[in-house]
mmCIF file of C-alpha atoms in Angstrom:
data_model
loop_
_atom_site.group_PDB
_atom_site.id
_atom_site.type_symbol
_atom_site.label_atom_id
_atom_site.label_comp_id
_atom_site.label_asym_id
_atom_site.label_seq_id
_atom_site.Cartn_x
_atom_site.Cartn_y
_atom_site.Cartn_z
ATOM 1 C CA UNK A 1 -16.725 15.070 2.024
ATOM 2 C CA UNK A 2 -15.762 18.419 0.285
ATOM 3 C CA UNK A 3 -11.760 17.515 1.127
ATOM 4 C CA UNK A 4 -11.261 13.934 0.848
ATOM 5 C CA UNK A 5 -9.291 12.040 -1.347
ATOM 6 C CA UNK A 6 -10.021 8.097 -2.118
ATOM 7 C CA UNK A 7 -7.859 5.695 -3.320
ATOM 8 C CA UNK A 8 -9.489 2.014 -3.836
ATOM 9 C CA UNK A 9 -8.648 -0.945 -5.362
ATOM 10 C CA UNK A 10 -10.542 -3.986 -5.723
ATOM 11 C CA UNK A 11 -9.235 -7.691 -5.152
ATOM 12 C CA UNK A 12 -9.712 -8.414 -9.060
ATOM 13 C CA UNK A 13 -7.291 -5.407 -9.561
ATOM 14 C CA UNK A 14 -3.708 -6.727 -10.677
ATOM 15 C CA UNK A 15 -1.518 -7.440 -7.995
ATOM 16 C CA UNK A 16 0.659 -4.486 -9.168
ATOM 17 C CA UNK A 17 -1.717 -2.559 -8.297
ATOM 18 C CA UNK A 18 -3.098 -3.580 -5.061
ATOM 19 C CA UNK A 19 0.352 -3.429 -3.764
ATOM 20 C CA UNK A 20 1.168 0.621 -4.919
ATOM 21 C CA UNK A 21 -2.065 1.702 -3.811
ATOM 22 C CA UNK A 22 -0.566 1.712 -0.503
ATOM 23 C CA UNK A 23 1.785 3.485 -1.288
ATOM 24 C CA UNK A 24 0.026 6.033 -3.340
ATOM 25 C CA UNK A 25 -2.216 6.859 -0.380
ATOM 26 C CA UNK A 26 0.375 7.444 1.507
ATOM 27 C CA UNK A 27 1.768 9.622 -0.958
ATOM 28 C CA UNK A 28 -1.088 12.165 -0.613
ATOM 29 C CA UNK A 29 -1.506 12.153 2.929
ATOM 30 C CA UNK A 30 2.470 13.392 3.247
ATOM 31 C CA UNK A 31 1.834 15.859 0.208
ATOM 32 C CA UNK A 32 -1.368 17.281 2.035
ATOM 33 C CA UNK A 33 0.212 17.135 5.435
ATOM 34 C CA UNK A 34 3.400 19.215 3.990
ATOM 35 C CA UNK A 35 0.584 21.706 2.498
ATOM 36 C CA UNK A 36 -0.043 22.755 5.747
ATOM 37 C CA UNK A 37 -3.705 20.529 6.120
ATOM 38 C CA UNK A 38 -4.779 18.590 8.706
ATOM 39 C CA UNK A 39 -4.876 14.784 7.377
ATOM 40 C CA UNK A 40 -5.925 11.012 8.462
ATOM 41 C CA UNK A 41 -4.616 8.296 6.902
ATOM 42 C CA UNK A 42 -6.727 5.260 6.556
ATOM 43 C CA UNK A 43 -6.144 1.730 5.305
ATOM 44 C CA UNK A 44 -9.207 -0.419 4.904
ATOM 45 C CA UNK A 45 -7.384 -3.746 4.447
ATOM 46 C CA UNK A 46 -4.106 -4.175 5.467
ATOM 47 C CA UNK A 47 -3.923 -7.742 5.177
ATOM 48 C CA UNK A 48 -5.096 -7.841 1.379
ATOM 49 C CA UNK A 49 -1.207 -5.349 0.841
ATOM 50 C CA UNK A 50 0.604 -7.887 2.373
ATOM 51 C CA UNK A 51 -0.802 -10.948 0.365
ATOM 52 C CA UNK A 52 -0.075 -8.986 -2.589
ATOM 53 C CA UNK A 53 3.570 -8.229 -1.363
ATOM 54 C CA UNK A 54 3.668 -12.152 -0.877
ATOM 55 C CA UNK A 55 2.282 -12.815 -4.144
ATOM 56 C CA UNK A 56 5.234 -10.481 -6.007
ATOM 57 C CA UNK A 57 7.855 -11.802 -3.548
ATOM 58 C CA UNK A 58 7.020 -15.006 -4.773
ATOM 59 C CA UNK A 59 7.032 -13.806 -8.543
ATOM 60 C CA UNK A 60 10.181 -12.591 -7.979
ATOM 61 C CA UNK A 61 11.492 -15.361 -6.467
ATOM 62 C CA UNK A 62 12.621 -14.411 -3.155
ATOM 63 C CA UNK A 63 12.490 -15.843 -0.072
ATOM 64 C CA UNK A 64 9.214 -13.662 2.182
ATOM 65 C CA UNK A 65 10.769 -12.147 5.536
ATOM 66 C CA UNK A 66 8.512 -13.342 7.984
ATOM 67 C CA UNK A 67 4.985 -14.347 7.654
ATOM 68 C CA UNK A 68 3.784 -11.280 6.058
ATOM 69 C CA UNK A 69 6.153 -9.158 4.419
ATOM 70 C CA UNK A 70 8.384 -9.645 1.347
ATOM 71 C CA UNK A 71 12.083 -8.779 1.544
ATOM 72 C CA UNK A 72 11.497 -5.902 -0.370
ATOM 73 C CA UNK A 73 9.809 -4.353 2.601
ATOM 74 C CA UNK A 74 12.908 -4.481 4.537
ATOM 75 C CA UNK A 75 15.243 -2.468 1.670
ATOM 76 C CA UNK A 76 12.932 0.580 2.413
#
């Protein structure tokens, strides 16, 4: 475990946060990758993202593109 990175959330963490961790892991994996090392990606719970994209679609008031994803999934 001498080169590994971590980045956790729990499901009392705000929603906010839940949904960038994502993001942020990803993040790291392309900044390590571009550093020339050899890197896995993995996601422990995908389906705990996506109800938190649900929850700030519906925050936000729009309508969720498909059964999982919020619209703003799609502007990417």
């Amino acid at each position: 475990m001498d080169r590994t990175t971590l980045v956790a959330n729990t499901s009392n963490m705000p929603v906010a946060a839940r949904e960038a961790s994502i993001y942020t892991g990803i993040t790291l994996s392309e900044y390590l990758r571009d550093m020339g090392y050899h890197v896995a990606m993995m996601a422990d719970s995908t389906s705990r993202w996506a109800e938190a994209l649900r929850e700030i679609s519906g925050r936000l008031a729009e309508m969720p593109a498909g059964e999982y994803l919020c619209s703003l999934l799609h502007a990417a």
